[in-house]
PDB file of C-alpha atoms in Angstrom:
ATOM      1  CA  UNK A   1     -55.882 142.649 172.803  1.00  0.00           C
ATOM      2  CA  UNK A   2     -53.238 145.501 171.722  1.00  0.00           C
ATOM      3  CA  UNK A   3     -51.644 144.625 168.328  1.00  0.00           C
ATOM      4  CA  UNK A   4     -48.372 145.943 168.101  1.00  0.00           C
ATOM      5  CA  UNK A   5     -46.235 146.054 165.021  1.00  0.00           C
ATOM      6  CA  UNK A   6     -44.718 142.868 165.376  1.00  0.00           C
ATOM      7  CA  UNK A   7     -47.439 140.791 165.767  1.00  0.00           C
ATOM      8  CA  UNK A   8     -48.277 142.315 161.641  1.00  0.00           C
ATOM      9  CA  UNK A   9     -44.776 141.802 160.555  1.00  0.00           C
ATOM     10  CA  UNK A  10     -44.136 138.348 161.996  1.00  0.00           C
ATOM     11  CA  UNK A  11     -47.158 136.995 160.242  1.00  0.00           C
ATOM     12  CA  UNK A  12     -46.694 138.929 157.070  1.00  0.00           C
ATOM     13  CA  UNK A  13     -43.020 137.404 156.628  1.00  0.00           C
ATOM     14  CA  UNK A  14     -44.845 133.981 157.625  1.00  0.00           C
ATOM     15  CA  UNK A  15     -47.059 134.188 154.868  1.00  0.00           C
ATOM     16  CA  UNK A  16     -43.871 135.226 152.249  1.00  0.00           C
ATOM     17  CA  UNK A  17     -41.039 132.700 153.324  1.00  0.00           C
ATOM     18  CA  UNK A  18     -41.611 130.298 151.358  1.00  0.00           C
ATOM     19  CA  UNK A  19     -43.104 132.023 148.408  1.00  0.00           C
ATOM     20  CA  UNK A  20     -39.260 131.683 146.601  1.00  0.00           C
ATOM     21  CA  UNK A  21     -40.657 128.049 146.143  1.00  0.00           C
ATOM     22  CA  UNK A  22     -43.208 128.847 143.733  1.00  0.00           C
ATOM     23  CA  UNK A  23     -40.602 131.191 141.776  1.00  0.00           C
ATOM     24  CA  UNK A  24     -38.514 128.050 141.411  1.00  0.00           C
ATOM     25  CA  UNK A  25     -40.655 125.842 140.144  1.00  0.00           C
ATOM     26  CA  UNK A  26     -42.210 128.610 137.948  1.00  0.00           C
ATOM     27  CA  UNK A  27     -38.641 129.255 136.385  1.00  0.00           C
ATOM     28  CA  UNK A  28     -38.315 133.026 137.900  1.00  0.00           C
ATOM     29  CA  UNK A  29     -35.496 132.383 139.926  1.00  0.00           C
ATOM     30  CA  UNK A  30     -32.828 130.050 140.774  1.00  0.00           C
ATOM     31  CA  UNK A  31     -30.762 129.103 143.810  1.00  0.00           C
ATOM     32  CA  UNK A  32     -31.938 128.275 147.464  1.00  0.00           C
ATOM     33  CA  UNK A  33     -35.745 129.537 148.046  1.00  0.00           C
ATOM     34  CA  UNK A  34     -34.695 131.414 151.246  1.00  0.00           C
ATOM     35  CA  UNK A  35     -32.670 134.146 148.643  1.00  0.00           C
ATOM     36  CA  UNK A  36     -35.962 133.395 145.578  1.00  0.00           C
ATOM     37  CA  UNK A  37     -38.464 134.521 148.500  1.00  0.00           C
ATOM     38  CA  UNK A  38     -35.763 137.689 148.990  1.00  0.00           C
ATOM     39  CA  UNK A  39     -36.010 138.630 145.381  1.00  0.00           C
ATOM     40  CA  UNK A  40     -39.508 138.830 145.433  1.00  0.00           C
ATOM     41  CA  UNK A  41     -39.308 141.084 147.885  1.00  0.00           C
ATOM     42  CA  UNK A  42     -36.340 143.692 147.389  1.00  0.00           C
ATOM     43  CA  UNK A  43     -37.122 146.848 145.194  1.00  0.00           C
ATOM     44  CA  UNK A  44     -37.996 146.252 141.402  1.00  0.00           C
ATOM     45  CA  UNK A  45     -39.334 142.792 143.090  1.00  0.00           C
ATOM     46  CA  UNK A  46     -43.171 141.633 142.490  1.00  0.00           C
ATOM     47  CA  UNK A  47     -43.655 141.922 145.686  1.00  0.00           C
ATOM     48  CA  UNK A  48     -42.030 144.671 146.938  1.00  0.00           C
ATOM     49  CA  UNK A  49     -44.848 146.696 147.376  1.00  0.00           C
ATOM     50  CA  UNK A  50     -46.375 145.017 149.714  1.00  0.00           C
ATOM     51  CA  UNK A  51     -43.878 145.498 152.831  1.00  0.00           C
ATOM     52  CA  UNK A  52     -43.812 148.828 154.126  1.00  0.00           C
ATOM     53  CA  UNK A  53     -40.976 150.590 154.276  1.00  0.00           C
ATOM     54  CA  UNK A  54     -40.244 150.741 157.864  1.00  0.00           C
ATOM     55  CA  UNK A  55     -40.970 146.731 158.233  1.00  0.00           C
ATOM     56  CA  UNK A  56     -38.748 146.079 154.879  1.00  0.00           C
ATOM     57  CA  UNK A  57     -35.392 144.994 157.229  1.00  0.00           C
ATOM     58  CA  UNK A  58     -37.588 142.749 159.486  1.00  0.00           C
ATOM     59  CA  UNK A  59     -39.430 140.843 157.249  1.00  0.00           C
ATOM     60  CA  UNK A  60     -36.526 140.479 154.240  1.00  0.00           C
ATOM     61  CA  UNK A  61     -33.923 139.049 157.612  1.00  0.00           C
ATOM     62  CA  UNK A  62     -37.050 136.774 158.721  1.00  0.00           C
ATOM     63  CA  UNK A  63     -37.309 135.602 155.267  1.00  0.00           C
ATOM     64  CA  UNK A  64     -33.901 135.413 154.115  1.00  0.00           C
ATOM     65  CA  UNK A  65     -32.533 133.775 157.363  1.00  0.00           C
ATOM     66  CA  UNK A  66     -35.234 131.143 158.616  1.00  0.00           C
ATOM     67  CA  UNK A  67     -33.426 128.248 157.419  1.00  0.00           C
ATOM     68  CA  UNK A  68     -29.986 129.884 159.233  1.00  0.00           C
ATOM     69  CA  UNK A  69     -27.702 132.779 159.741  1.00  0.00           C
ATOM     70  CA  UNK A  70     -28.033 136.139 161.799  1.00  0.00           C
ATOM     71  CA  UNK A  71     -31.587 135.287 164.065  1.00  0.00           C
ATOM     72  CA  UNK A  72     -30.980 137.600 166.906  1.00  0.00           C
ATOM     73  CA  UNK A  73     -34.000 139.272 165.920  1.00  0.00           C
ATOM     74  CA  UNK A  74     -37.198 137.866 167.880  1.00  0.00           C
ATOM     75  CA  UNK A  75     -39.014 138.588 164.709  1.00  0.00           C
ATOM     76  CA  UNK A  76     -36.766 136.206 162.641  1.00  0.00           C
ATOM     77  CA  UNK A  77     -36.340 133.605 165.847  1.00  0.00           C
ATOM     78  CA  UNK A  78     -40.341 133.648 165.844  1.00  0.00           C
ATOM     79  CA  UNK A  79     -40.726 132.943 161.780  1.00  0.00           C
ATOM     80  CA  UNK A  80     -37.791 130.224 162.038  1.00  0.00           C
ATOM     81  CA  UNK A  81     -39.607 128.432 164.941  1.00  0.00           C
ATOM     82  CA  UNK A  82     -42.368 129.004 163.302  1.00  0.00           C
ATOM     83  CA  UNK A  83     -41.919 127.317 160.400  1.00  0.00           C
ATOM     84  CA  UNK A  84     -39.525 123.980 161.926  1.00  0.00           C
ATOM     85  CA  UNK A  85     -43.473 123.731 164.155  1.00  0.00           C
ATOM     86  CA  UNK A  86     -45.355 123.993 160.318  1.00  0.00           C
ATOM     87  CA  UNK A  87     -43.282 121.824 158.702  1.00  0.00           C
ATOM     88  CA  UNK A  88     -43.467 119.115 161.817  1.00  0.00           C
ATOM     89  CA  UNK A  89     -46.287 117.872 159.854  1.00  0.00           C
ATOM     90  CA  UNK A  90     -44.277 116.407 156.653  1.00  0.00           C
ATOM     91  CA  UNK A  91     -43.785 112.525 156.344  1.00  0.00           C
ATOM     92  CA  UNK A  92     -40.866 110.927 155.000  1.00  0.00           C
ATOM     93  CA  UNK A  93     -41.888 107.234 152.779  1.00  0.00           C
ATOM     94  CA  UNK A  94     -39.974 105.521 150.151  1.00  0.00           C
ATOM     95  CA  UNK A  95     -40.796 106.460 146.886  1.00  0.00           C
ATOM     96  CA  UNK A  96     -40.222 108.062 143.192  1.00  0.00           C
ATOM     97  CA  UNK A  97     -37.722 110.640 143.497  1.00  0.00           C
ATOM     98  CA  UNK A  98     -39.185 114.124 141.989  1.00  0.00           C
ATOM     99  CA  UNK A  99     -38.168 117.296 140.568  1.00  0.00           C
ATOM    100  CA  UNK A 100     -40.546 120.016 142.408  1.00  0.00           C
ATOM    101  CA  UNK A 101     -41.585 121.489 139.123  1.00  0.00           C
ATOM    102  CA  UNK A 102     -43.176 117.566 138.797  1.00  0.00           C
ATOM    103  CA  UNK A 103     -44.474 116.661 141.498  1.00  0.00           C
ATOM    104  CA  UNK A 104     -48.293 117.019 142.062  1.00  0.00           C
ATOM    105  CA  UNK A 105     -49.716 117.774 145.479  1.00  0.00           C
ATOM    106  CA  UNK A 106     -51.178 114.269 146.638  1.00  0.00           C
ATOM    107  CA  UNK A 107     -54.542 113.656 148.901  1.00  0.00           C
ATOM    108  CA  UNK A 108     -53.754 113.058 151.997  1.00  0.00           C
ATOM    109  CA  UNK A 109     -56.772 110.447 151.759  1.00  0.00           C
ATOM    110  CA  UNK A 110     -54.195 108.372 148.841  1.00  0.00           C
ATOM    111  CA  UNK A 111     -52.677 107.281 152.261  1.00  0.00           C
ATOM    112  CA  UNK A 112     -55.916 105.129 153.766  1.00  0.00           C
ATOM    113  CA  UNK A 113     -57.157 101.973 152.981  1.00  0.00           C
ATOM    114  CA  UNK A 114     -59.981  99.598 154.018  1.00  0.00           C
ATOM    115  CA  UNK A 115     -57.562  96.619 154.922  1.00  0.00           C
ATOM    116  CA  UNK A 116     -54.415  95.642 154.554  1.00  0.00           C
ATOM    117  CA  UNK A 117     -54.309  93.903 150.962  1.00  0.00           C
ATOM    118  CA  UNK A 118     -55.567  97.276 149.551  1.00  0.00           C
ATOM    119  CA  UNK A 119     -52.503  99.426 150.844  1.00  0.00           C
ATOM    120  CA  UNK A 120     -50.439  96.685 149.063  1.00  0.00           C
ATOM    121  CA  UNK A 121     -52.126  97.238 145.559  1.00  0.00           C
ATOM    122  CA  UNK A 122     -50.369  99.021 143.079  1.00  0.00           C
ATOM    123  CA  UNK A 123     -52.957 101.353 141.628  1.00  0.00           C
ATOM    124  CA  UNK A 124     -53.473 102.302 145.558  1.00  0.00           C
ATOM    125  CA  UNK A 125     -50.259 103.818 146.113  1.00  0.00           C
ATOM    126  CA  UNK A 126     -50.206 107.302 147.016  1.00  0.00           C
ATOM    127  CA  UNK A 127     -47.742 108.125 144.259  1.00  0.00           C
ATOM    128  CA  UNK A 128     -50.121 107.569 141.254  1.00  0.00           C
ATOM    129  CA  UNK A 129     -52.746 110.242 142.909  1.00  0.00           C
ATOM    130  CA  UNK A 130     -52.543 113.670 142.439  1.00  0.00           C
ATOM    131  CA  UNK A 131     -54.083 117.584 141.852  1.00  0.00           C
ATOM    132  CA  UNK A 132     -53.776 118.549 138.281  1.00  0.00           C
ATOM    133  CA  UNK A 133     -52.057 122.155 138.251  1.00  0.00           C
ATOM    134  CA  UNK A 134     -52.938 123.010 135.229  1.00  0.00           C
ATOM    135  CA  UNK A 135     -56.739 123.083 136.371  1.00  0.00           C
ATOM    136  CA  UNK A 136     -55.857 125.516 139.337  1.00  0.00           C
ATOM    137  CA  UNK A 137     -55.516 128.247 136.587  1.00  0.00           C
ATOM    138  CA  UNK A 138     -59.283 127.817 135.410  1.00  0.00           C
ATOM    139  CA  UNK A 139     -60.395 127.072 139.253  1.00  0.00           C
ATOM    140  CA  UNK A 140     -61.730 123.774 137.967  1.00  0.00           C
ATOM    141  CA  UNK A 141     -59.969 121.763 140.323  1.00  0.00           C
ATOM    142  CA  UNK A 142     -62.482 119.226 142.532  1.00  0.00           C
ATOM    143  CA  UNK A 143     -61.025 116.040 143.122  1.00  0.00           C
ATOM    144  CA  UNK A 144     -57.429 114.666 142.523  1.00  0.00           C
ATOM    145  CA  UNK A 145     -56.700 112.758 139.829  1.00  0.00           C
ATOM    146  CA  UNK A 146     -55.098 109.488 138.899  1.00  0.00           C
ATOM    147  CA  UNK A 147     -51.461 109.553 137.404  1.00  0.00           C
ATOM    148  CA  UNK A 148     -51.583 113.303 137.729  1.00  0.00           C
ATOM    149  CA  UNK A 149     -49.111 115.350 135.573  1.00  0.00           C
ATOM    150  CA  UNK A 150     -47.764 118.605 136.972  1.00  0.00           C
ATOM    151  CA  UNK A 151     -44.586 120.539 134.782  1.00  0.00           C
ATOM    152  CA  UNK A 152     -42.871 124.015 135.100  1.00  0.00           C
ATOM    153  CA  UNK A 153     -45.037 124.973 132.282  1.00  0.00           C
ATOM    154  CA  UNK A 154     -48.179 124.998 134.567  1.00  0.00           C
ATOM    155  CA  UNK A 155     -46.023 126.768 137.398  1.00  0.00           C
ATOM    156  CA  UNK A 156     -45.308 129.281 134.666  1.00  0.00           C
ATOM    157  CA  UNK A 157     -49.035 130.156 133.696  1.00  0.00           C
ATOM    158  CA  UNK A 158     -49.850 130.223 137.605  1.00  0.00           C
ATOM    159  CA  UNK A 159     -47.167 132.638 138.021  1.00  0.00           C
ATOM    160  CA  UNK A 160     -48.262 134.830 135.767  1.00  0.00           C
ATOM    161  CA  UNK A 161     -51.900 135.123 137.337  1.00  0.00           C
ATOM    162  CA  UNK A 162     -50.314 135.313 140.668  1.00  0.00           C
ATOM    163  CA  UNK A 163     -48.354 138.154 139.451  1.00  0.00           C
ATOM    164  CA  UNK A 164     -51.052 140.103 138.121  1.00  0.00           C
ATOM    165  CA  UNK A 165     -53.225 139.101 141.430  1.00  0.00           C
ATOM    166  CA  UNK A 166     -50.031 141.116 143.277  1.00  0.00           C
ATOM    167  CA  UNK A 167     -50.559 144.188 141.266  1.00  0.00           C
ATOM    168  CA  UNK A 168     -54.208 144.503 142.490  1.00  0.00           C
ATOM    169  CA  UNK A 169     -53.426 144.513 145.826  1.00  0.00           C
ATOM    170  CA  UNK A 170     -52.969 147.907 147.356  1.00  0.00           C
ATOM    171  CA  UNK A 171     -49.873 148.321 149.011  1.00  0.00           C
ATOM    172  CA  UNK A 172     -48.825 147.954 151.717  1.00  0.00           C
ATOM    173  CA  UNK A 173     -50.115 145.291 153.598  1.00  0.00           C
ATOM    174  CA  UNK A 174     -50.162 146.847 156.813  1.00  0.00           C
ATOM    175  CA  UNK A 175     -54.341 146.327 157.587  1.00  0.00           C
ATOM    176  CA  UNK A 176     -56.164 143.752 158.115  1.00  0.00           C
ATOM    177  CA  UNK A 177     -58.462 144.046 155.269  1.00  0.00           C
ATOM    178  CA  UNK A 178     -55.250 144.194 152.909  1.00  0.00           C
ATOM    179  CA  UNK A 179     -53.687 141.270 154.842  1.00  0.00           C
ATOM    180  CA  UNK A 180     -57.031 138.992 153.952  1.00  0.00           C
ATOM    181  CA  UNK A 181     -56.935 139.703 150.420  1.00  0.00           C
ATOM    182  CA  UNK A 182     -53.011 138.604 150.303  1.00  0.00           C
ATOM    183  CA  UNK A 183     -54.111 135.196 151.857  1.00  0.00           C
ATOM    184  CA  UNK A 184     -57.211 135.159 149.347  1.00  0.00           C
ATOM    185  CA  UNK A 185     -54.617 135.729 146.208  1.00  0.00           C
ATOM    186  CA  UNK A 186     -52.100 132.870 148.008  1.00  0.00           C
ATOM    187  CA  UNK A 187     -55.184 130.360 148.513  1.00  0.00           C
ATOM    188  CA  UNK A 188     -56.034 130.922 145.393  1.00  0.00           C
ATOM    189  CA  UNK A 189     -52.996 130.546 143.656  1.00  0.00           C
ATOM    190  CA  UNK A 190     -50.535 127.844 145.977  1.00  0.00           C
ATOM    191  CA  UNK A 191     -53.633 125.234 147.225  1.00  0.00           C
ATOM    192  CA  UNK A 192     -52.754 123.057 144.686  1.00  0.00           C
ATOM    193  CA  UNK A 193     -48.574 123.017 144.633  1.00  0.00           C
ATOM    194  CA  UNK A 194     -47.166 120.831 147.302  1.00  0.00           C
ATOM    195  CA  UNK A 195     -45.003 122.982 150.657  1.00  0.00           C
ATOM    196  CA  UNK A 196     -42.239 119.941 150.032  1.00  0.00           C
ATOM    197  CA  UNK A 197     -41.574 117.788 147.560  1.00  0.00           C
ATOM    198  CA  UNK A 198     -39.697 114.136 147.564  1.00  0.00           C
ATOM    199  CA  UNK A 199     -36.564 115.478 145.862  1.00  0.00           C
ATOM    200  CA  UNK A 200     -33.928 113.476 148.334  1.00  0.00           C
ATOM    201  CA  UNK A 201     -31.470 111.271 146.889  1.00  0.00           C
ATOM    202  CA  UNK A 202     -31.993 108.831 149.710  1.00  0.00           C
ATOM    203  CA  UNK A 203     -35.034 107.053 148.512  1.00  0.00           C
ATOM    204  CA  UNK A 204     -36.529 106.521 152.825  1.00  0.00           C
ATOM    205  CA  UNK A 205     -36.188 109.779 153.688  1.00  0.00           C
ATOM    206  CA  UNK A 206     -38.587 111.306 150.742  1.00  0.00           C
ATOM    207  CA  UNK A 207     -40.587 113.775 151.951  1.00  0.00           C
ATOM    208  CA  UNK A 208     -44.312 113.301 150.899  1.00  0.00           C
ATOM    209  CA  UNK A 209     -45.868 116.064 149.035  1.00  0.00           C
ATOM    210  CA  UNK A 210     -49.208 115.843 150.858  1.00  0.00           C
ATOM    211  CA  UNK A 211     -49.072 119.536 152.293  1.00  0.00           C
ATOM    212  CA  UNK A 212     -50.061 122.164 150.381  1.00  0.00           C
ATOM    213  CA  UNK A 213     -47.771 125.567 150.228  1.00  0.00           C
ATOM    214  CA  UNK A 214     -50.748 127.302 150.718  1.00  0.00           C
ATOM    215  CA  UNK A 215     -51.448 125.457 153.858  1.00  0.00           C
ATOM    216  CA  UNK A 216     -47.824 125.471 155.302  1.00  0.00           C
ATOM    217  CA  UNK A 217     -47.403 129.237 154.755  1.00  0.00           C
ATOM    218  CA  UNK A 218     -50.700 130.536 156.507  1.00  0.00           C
ATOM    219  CA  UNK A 219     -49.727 127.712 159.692  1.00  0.00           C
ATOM    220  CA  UNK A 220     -46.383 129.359 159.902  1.00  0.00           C
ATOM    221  CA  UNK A 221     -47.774 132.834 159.739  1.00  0.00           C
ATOM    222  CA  UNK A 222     -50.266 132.072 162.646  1.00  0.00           C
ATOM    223  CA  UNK A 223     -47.723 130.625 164.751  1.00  0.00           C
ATOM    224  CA  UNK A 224     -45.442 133.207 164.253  1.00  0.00           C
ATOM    225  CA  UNK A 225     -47.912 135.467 165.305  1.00  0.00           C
ATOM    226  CA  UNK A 226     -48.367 134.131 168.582  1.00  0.00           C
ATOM    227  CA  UNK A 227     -44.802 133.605 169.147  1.00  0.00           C
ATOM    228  CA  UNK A 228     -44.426 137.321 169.629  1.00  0.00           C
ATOM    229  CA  UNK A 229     -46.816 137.448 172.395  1.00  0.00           C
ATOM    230  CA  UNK A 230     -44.554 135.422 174.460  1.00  0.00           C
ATOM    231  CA  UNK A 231     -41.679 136.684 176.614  1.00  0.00           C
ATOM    232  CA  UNK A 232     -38.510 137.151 174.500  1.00  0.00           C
ATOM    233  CA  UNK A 233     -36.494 134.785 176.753  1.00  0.00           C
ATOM    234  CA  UNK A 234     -38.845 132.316 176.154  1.00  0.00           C
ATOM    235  CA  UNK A 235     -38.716 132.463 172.354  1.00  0.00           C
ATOM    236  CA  UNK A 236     -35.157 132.563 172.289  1.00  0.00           C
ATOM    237  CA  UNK A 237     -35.467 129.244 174.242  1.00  0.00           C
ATOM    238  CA  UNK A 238     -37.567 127.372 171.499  1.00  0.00           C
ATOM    239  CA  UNK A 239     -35.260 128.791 169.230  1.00  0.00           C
ATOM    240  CA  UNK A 240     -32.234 127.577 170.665  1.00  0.00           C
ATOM    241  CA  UNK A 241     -34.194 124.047 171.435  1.00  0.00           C
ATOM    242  CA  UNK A 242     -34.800 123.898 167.982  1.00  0.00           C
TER     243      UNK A 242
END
């Protein structure tokens, strides 16, 4: 199969969408994620080295617009689909409204039970479980923990290992060598901070935070990928479907 150029810049803007999330929470930038992911990106950013130059327009409008705005470009149509498919996945359940900064990435196992009178127990309910951040620094995290506590404070010491994980990456990421040790640094850094978090002010339509960024931002990346291998027409479809 021929790889052409936008079947690398598709997935690389995949992978650094949603990356504006992690900023947030980690108190390096404020505002909607779409423009935090942006930052990363544009010159003097932590990031910026890792676009090449010619790809820099592509992946900053995929990034910057896949919520909304100017997608005429089939790169930015095939990120936006991309990520509505991704983040298909995401239940909505009533429960505790919660900053993002505080909310711990839950097992998606908190959700089963043996029989009925066990999903109705309170020390079964999803919201008590949770992956201690603060153990993702040290890589000592194995199993979730009860009443979990996540703060910006363990965002904060995560983003400073992530950004000295950036610096060792050669830029740009233009290889596939280079592109596996991007998703290495992301896996190692964003398994254990939930994609979405149950911020709503409508307390049914929480989103659960059972989806890991990491997760969310390597599915959109793949299908972004092989959106670009389909006919334009045909992409501009989904995207207009969606």
């Amino acid at each position: 199969m021929i790889i052409d150029e936008g079947m690398w810049i598709a997935p690389l803007a995949g992978l650094l969408h949603d990356v504006g999330k992690f900023a947030q929470r980690a108190g390096w930038a404020r505002g909607k994620h779409a423009m935090a992911s942006l930052q990363l990106l544009e010159d003097g950013g932590p990031l910026s080295h890792l676009v090449p130059l010619a790809w820099r327009d592509d992946v900053e409008d995929a990034v910057v617009y896949h919520h909304g705005g100017d997608t005429h470009k089939p790169i930015t149509q095939s990120v936006r689909v991309a990520d509505w498919l991704a983040a298909s996945e995401r239940t909505r359940a009533a429960q505790e409204r919660r900053f993002p900064a505080e909310a711990p990435l839950i097992p998606i196992t908190a959700n089963l039970s043996l029989d009925e009178q066990a999903a109705t127990r309170p020390d079964q309910t999803t919201a008590q479980w949770g992956y201690p951040l603060g153990k993702a620094i040290t890589g000592k995290v194995l199993f979730p923990e009860k009443n979990a506590v996540v703060s910006s404070g363990d965002y904060g010491a995560l983003w400073d290992a992530f950004e000295s994980g950036v610096r060792e990456i050669p830029g740009p990421v233009d290889s596939f060598t280079r592109m596996s040790g991007l998703l290495d640094l992301l896996s190692e850094t964003l398994t254990y901070m939930p994609s979405a978090t149950p911020w709503e002010d409508h307390e049914e339509r929480r989103t659960s935070p059972d989806v890991s960024l990491y997760n969310h931002l390597q599915l959109t990346a793949a299908i972004s990928a092989c959106l670009m291998r389909i006919h334009p027409d045909s992409l501009d479809q989904l995207h207009q479907a969606g």
